[in-house]
Coordinates of C-alpha atoms and ligand atoms in Angstrom, one line a residue:
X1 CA -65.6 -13.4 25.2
X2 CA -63.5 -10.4 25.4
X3 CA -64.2 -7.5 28.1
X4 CA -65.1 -9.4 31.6
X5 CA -63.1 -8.0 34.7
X6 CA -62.8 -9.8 37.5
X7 CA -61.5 -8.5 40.4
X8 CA -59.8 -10.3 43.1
X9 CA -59.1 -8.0 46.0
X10 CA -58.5 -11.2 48.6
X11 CA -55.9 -14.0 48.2
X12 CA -58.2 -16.4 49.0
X13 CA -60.4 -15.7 46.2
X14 CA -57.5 -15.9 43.8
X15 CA -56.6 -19.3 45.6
X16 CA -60.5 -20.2 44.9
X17 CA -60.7 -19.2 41.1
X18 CA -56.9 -21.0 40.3
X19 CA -58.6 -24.2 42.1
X20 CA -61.3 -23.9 39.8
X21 CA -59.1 -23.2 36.4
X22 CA -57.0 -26.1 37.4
X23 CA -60.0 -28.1 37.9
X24 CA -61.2 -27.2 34.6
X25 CA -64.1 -25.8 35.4
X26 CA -63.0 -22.8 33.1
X27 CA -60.4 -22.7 31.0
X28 CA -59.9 -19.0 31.2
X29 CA -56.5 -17.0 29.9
X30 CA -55.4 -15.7 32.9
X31 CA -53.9 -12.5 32.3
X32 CA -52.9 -9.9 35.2
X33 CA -53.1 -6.2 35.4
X34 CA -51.5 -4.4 38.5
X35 CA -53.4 -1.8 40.0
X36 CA -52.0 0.9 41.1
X37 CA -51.7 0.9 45.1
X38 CA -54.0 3.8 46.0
X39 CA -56.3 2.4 44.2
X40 CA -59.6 1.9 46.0
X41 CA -61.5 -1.6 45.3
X42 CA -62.8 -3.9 47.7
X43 CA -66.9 -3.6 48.9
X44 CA -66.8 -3.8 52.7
X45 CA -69.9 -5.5 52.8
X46 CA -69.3 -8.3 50.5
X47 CA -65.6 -8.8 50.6
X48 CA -64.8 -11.7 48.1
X49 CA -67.5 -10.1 45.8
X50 CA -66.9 -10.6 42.1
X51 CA -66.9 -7.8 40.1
X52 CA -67.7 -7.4 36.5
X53 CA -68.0 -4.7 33.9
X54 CA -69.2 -5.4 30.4
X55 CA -67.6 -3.8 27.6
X56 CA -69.2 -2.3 25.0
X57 CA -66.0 -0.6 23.8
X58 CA -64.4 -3.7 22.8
X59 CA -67.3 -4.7 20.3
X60 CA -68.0 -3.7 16.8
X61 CA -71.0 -2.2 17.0
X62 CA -72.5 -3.6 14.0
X63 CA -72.0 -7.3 14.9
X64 CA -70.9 -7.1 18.8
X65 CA -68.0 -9.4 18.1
X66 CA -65.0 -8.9 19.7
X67 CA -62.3 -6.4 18.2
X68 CA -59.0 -7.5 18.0
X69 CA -55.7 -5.5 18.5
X70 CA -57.5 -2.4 19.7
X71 CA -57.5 -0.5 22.8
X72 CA -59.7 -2.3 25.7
X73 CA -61.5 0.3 27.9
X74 CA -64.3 -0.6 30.1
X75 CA -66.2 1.0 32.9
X76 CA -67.8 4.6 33.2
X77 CA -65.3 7.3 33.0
X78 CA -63.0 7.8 34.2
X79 CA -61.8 5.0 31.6
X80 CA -58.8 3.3 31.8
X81 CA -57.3 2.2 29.2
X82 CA -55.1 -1.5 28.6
X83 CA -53.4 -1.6 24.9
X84 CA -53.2 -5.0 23.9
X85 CA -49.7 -5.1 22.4
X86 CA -49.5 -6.6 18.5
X87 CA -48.6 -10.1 18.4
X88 CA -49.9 -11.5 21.5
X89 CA -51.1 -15.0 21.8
X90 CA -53.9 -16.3 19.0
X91 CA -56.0 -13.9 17.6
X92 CA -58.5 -17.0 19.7
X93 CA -57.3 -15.6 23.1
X94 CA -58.4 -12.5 23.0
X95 CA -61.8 -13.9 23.2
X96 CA -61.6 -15.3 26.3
X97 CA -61.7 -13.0 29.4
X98 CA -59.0 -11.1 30.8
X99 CA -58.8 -10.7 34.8
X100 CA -56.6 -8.4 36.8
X101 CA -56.2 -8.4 40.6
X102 CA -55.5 -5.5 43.0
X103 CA -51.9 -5.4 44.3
X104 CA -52.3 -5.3 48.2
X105 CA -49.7 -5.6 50.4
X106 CA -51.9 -8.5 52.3
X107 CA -51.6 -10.9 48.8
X108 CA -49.6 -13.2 49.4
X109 CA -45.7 -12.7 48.2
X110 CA -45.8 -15.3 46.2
X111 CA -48.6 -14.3 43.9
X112 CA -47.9 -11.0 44.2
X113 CA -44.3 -11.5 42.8
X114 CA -46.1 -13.0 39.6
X115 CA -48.3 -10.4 39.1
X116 CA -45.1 -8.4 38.6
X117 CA -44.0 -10.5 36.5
X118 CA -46.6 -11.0 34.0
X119 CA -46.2 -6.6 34.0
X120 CA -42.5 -6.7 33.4
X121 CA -43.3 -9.1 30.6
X122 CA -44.9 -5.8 29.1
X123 CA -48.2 -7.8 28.2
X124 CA -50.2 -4.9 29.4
X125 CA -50.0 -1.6 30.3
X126 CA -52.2 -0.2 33.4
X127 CA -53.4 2.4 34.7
X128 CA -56.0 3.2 37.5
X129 CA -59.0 2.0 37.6
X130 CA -62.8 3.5 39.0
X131 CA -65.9 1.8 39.5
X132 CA -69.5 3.1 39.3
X133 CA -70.6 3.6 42.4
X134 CA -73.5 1.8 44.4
X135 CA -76.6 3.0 43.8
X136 CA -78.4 4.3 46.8
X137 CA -81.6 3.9 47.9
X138 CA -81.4 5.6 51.0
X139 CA -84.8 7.2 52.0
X140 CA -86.6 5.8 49.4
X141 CA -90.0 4.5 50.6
X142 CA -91.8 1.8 48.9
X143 CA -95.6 1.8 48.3
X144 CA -98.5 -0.8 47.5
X145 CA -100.8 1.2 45.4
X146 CA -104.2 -0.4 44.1
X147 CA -104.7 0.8 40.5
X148 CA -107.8 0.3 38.5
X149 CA -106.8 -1.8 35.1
X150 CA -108.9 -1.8 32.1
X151 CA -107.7 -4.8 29.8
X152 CA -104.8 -5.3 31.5
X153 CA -103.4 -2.3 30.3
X154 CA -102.2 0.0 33.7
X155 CA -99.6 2.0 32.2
X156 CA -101.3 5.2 32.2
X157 CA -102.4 4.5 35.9
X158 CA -99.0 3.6 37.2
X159 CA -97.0 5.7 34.8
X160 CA -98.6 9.3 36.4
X161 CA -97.9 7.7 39.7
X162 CA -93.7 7.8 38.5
X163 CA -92.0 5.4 41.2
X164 CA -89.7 2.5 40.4
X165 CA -92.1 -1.0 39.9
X166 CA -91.2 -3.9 42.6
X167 CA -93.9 -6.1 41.9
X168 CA -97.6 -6.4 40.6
X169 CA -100.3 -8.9 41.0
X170 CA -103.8 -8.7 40.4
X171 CA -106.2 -8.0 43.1
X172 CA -109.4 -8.9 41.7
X173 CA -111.7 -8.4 38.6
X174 CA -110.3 -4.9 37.5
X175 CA -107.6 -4.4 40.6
X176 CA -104.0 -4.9 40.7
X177 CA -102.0 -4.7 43.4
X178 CA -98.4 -2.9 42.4
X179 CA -95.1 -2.5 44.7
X180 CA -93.3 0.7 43.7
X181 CA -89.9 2.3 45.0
X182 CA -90.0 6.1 45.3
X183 CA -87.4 8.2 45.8
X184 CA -87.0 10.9 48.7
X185 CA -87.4 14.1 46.6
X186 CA -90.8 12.4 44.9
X187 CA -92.6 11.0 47.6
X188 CA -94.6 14.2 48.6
X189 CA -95.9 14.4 44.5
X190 CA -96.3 10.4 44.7
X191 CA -98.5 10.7 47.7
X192 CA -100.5 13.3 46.2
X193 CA -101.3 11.4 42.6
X194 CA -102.0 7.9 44.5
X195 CA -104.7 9.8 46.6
X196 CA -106.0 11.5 43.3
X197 CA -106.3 8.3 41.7
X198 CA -107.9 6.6 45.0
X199 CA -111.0 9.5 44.9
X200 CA -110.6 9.0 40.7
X201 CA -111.7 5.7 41.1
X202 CA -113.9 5.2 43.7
X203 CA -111.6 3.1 45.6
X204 CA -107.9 1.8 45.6
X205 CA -105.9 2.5 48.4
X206 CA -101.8 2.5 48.8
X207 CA -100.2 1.4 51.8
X208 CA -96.3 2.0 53.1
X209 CA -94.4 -1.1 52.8
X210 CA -90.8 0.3 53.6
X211 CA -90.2 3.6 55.3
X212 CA -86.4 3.6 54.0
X213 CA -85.3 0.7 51.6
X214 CA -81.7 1.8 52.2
X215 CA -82.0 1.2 55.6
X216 CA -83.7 -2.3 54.6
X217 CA -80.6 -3.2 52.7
X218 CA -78.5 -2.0 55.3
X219 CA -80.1 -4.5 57.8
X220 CA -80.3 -7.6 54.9
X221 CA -76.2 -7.1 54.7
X222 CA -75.1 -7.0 58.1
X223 CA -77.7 -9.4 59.9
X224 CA -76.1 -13.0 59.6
X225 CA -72.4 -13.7 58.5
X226 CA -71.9 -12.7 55.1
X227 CA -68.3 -13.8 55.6
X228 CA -65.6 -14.8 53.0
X229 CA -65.6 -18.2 54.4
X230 CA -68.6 -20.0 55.4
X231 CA -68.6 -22.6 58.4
X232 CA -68.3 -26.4 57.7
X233 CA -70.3 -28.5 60.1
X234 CA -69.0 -32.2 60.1
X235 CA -72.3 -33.5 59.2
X236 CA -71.2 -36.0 56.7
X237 CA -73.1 -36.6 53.3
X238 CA -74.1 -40.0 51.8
X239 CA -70.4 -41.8 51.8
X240 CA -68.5 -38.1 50.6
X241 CA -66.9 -35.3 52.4
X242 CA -68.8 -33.3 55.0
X243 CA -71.4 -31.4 54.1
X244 CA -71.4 -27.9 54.6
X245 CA -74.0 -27.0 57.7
X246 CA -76.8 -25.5 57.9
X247 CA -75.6 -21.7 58.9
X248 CA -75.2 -21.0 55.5
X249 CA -78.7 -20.5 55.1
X250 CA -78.3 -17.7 58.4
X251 CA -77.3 -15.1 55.2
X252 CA -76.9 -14.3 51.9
X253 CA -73.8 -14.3 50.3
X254 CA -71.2 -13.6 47.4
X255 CA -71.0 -14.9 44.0
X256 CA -67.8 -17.0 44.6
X257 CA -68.8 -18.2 47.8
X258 CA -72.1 -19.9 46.3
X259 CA -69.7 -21.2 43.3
X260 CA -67.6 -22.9 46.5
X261 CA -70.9 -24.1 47.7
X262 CA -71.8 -26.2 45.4
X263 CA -68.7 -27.4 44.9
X264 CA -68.7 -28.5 48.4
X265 CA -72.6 -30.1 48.2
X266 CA -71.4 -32.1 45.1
X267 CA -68.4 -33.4 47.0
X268 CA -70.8 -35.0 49.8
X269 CA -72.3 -37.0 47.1
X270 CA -69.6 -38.1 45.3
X271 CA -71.1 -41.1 43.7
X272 CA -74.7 -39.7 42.6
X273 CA -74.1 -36.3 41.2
X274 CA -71.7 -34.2 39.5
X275 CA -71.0 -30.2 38.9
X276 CA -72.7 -29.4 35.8
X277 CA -72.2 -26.5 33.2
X278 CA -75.4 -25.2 30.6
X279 CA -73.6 -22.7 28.9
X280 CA -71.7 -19.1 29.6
X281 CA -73.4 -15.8 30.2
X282 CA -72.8 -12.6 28.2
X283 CA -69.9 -11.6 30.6
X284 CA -68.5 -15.2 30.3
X285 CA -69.1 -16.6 33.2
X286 CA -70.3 -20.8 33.6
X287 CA -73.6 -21.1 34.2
X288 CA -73.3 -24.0 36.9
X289 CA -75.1 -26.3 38.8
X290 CA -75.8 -29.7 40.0
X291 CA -76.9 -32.8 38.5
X292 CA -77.7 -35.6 40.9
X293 CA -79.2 -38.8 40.3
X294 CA -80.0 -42.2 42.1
X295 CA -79.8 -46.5 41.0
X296 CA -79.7 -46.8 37.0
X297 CA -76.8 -44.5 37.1
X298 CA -76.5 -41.3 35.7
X299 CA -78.5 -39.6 32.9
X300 CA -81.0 -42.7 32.9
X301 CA -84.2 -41.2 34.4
X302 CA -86.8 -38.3 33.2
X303 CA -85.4 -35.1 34.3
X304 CA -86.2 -32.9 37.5
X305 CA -85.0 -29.1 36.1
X306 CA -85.0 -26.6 38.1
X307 CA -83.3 -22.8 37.5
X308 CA -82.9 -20.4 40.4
X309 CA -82.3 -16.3 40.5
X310 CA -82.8 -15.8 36.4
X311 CA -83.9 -12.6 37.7
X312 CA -81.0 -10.9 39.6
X313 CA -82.7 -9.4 42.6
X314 CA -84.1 -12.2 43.9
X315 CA -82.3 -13.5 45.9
X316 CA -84.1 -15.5 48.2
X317 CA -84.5 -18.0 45.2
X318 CA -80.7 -18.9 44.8
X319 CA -80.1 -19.7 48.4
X320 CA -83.6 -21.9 49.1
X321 CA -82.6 -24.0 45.5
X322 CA -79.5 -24.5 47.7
X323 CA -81.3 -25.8 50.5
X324 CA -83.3 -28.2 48.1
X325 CA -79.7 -29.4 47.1
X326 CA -78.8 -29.3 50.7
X327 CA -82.0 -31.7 51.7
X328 CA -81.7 -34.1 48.7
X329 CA -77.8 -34.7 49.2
X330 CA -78.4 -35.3 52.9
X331 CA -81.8 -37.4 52.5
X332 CA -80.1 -39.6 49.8
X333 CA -78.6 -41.5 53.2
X334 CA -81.6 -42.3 54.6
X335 CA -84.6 -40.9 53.7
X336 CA -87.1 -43.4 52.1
X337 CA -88.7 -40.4 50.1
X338 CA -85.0 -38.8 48.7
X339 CA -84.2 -41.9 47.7
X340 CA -87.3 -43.1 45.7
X341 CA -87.7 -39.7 43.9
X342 CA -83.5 -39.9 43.0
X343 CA -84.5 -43.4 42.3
X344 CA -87.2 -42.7 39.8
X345 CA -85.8 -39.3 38.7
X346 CA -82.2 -37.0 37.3
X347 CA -82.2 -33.5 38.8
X348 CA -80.7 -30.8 37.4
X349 CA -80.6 -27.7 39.5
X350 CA -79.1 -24.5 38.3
X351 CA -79.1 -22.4 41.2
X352 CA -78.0 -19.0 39.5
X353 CA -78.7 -18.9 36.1
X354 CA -78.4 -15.0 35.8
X355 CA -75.0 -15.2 37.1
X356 CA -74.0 -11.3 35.7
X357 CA -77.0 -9.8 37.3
X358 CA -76.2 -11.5 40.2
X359 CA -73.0 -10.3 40.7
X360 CA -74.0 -6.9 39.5
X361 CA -76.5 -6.6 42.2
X362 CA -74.1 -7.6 45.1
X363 CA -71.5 -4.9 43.5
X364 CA -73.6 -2.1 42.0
X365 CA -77.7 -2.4 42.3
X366 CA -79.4 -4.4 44.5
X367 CA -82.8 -4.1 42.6
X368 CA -81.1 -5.0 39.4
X369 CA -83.1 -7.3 37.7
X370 CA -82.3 -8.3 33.9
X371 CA -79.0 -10.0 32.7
X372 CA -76.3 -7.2 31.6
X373 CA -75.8 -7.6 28.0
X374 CA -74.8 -5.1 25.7
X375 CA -76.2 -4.6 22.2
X376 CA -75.7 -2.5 19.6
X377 CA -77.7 0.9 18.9
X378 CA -78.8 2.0 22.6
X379 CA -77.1 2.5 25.7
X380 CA -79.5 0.3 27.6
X381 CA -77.9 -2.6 29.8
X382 CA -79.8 -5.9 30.0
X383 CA -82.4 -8.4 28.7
X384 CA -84.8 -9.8 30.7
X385 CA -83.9 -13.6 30.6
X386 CA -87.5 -14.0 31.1
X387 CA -89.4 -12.8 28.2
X388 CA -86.4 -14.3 25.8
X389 CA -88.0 -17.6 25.7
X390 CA -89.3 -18.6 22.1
X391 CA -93.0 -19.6 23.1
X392 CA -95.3 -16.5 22.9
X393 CA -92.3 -14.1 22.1
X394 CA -92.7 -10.4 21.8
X395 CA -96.4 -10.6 22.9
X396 CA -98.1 -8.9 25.8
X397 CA -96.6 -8.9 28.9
X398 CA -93.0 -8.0 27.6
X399 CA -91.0 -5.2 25.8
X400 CA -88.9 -4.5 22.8
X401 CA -87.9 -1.1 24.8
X402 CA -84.1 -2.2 25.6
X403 CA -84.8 0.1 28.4
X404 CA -87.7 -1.4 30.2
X405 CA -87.6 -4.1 33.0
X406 CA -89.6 -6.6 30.5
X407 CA -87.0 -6.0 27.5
X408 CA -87.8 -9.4 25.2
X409 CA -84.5 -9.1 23.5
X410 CA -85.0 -8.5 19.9
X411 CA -85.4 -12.2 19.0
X412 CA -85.7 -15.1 20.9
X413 CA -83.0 -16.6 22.2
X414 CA -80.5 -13.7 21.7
X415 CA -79.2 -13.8 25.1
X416 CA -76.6 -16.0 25.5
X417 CA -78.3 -17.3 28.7
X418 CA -81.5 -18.2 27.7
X419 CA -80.1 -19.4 24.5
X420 CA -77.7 -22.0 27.1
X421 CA -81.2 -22.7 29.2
X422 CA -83.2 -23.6 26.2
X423 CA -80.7 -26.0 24.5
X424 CA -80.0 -27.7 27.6
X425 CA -83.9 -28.1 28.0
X426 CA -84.5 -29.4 24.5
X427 CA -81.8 -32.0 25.3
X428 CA -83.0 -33.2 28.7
X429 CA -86.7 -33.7 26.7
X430 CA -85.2 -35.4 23.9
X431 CA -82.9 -37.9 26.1
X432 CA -85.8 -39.1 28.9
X433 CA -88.4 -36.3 28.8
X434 CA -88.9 -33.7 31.6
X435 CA -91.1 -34.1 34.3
X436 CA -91.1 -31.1 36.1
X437 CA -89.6 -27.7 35.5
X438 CA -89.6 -24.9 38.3
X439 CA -88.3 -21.6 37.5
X440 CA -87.9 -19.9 40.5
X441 CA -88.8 -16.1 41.8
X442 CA -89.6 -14.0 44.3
X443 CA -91.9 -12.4 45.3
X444 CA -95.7 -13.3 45.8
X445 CA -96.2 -16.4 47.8
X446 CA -97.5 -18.0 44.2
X447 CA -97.1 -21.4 42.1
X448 CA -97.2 -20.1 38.4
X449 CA -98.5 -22.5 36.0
X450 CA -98.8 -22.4 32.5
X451 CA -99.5 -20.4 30.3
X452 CA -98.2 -16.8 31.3
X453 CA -98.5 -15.9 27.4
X454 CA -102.3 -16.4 27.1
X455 CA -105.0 -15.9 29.6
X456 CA -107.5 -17.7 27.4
X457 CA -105.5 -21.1 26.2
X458 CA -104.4 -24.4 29.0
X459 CA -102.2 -27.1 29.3
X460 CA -104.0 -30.0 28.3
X461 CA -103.2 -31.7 31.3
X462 CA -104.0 -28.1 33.5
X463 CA -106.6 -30.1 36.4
X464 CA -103.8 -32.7 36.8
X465 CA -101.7 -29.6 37.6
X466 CA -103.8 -27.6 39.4
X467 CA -104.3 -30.6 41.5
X468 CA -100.4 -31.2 42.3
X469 CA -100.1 -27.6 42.7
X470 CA -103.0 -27.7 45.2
X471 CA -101.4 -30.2 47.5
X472 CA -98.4 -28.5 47.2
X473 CA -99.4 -24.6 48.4
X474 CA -101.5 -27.0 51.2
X475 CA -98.1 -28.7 52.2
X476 CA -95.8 -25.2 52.2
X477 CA -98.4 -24.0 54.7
X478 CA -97.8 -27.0 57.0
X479 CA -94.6 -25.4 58.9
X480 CA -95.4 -21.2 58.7
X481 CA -98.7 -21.2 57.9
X482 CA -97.2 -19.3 54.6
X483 CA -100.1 -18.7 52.1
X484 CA -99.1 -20.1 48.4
X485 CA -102.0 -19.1 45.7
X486 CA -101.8 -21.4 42.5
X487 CA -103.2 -21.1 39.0
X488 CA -101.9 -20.4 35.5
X489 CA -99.6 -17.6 35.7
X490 CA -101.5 -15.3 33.7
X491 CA -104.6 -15.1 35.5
X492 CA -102.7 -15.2 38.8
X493 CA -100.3 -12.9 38.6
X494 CA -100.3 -10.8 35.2
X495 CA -99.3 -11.5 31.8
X496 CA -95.9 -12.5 31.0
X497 CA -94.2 -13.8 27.4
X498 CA -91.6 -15.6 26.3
X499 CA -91.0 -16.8 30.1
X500 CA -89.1 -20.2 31.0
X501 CA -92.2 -22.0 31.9
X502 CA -94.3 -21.9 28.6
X503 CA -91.1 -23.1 26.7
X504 CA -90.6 -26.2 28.7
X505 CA -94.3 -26.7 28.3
X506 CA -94.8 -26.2 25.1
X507 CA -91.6 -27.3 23.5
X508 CA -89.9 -29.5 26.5
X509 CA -92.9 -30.9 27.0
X510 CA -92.6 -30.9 30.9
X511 CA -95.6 -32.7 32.7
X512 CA -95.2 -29.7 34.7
X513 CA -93.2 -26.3 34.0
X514 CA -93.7 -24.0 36.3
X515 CA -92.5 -21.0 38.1
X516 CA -92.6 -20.5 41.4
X517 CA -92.5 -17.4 43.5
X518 CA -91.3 -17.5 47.0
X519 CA -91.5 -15.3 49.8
X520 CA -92.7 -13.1 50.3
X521 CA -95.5 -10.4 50.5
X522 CA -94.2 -7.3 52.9
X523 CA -90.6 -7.0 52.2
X524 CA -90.3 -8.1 48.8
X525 CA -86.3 -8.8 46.9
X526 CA -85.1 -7.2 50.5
X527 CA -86.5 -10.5 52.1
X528 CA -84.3 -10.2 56.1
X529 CA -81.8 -13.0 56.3
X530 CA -84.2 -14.8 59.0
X531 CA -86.3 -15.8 56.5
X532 CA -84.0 -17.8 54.2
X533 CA -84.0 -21.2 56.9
X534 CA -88.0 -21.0 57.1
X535 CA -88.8 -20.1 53.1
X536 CA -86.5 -23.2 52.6
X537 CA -88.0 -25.5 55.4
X538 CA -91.7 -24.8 53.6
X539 CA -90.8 -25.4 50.5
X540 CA -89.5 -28.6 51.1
X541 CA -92.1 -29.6 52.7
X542 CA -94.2 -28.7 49.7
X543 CA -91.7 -30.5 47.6
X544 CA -92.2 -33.7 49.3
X545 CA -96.0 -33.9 48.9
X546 CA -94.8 -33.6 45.2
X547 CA -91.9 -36.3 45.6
X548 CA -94.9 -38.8 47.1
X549 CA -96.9 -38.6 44.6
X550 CA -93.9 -39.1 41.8
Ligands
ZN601 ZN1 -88.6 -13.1 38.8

């Protein structure tokens, strides 16, 4: 795919992505584009960050295939500009992505005196290069407003409010509760409507959840080590390399740096698991994971599928996936309860499945949410990955507005993510059936189960899941005393179609397909470092009542 930029401002993170091209873990053309030195890159908070920029310029409009032999801009303005001279490589080549890396006098000579190379060759032509900047939220204050609904219908309600929508559950009959960002200049006007729809209404109520979200995601940054390299702890995994310790779960951290992760998970476990691909994202980047299995060998066993931080701001969900990862590679050894359920059961765990969004919320907006694909005809970024899904497509509970946070695509399967997710679902079902499917979110302390599509129709097998579910939420409680609700997803939470779970439902035919939204109920995507350890710690725990009873 033509028109991904990555930018490698560190010469260990170019040392990192050659280790994984020479592994084969992509089989990129590396091409190089010299910045010019006063160029300013680099994000001080997230170092080894990867950065990408989709490229709408580079499409045809029409069919948003790849042009070939025309001028390559990307970006907001200003736009540089590299001119792909005639007669370079296969007309195949200039699919694949192109990456550049700054020239900084700390890369290492060696690199650097390739880079110059590659740019005397004359294969492109550079020139300087800007990127958006990151969206602030300083002083913006985040509310929990009680509106009234009628038919689950709130838009009206909410809409008069203005604010930027978090999160929403329902309250009770006729009640939701919804989470919503506003911004310095509006919160005098926003105070004033909530309190005219509280006396409107006879009740309702909004309470402050975050005096200053920029200084919230100030604090979630710096607190921990989100360093370049994490700390190895010689803990030793079943017969491989040493496992990474447990300080990685003391922060959050970059792209690259998870990708390294579970690079480094996989190599404990050498003989029971292997790195995994499901597809490539709109900006063309793997969508990886984990496989692990137990005695029977590989591929022998009904499936264990789980997906991790589909929706880019949540954060919290990639890095407690990890710790699930973390826990079965260590218990494998010697834990009576890893090894029966690795035994009886493949996992495959995708901890970042929205792997553009990601990315684009570490370098751009931390409340981004949808994946970043461009389409033709509207200027809107993004499809939410989870209203794509095929099962109850286009209904309530999503959007064909390319603009809104719910946008369903506009047919299902037309993001190259949830197209990957799906086929690599239908597989698993049709090789040894699925037994249980966790999509995983934040926030609401809640175990989503189907249908989120229809209030009014159930799984057949729905008390056989409420009653797993039950023992579940009562297990996650055991450490933290951390509240889990549990129900179908649509009368627990809201509405929701063409999401993950009702797909591997209805069409994987999961035992189980569920969602589950982690921590937590105060701070919301913004969830403080401290809390990653605990939220993984609970949800093992609730994951092991589960493993017993498998
Ligand atoms: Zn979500």
């Amino acid at each position: 795919m033509l028109g991904r930029a990555i930018i490698y401002d560190d010469p260990l993170s170019f040392a990192n992505y050659t280790k994984e091209l020479a592994s084969k873990q992509r089989d990129d053309m590396v091409l190089a584009l010299i910045l010019d030195d006063s160029t300013k890159l680099g994000n001080p908070q997230f170092p080894m960050s990867e950065k990408g920029e989709s490229n709408s310029q580079c499409r045809d409009p029409a069919t948003q295939s790849p042009h070939h032999d025309v001028d390559c801009s990307f970006g907001k303005e200003p736009r540089p500009i590299c001119r792909w001279r005639n007669g370079l490589g296969s007309h195949s080549s200039l699919y694949r992505p192109w990456h550049y890396y700054t020239e900084r006098s700390r890369i290492d000579m060696k690199i650097r005196a390739l880079l110059l190379a590659i740019a005397a060759l004359g294969l492109v032509e550079a020139s300087p290069v800007s990127h958006p900047a990151k969206v602030s939220y300083d002083g913006y204050k985040v509310y929990r407003v009680s509106i009234p609904s009628t038919g689950g219908a709130i838009t009206e309600e909410e809409a008069s409010l203005g604010g930027i929508e978090l999160q929403r559950r329902r309250t009770g009959e006729g009640w939701w509760a919804v989470d919503l960002a506003v911004a310095p200049d509006d919160i005098a006007s926003f105070e004033a409507a909530a309190a005219a729809t509280s006396s409107r209404f006879g009740g309702g109520s909004h309470e402050i959840l975050s005096h200053d979200l920029g200084a919230d995601l100030a604090a979630e940054s710096t607190t921990g080590s989100v360093s370049a390299s994490y700390k190895y702890k010689a803990e030793g995994g079943a017969g491989g390399e040493a496992l990474p310790g447990l300080e990685w779960f003391d922060a959050y951290h970059p792209y690259a740096d998870h990708v390294q992760y579970w690079a480094d998970l996989q190599a404990a476990l050498p003989n029971n698991s292997e790195l995994i691909v499901a597809g490539t994202s709109f900006e063309g980047r793997p969508i990886q994971g984990i496989h692990l299995w137990g005695e029977g060998g590989k591929d022998s066993k009904p499936a264990i599928f789980f997906n991790g931080n589909v929706h880019a701001r949540e954060w919290i969900t990639s890095v407690v996936v990890e710790y699930i990862l973390y826990q079965l590679v260590t218990g494998y050894k010697n834990d009576t309860l890893v090894q029966k359920v690795l035994d009886n059961y493949d996992f495959y765990v995708l901890p970042v499945v929205n792997p553009d969004g990601f990315v684009y919320t570490q370098t751009t907006d931390r409340l981004w949410r949808k994946n970043r694909q461009v389409r033709a005809n509207t200027t809107a970024i993004g499809t939410d990955i989870n209203r794509n899904w095929a099962v109850g497509w286009g209904g309530d509970g999503s959007s064909p507005n390319p603009s809104s946070e719910t946008f369903s695509g506009f047919a299902p399967h037309d993001t190259p993510e949830t197209a990957a997710l799906a086929a690599y679902a239908d597989s698993l079902r049709d090789r040894h059936g699925i037994k249980l499917y966790v999509d995983w979110h934040s926030y609401a302390q809640v175990i989503l189960l189907s249908y989120g599509y229809t209030c009014t129709a159930f799984p057949a097998n729905i008390e056989e899941q409420e009653a797993l579910a039950a023992g579940i939420a009562a297990a996650i409680a055991k450490p933290y005393n951390t509240t889990f609700d549990h129900g179908p997803g649509c009368l627990v939470l809201y509405q929701s179609s063409g999401n993950g779970r009702d797909y591997l439902t209805d069409v994987g035919k999961a035992q189980f397909g569920w969602g589950i939204e982690l921590r937590d109920t105060q701070y919301g995507f913004v969830l403080p470092p401290d809390q990653i350890l605990p939220s993984g710690i609970e949800i093992w725990e609730g994951l092991k009542y589960a493993w017993a009873q498998f």
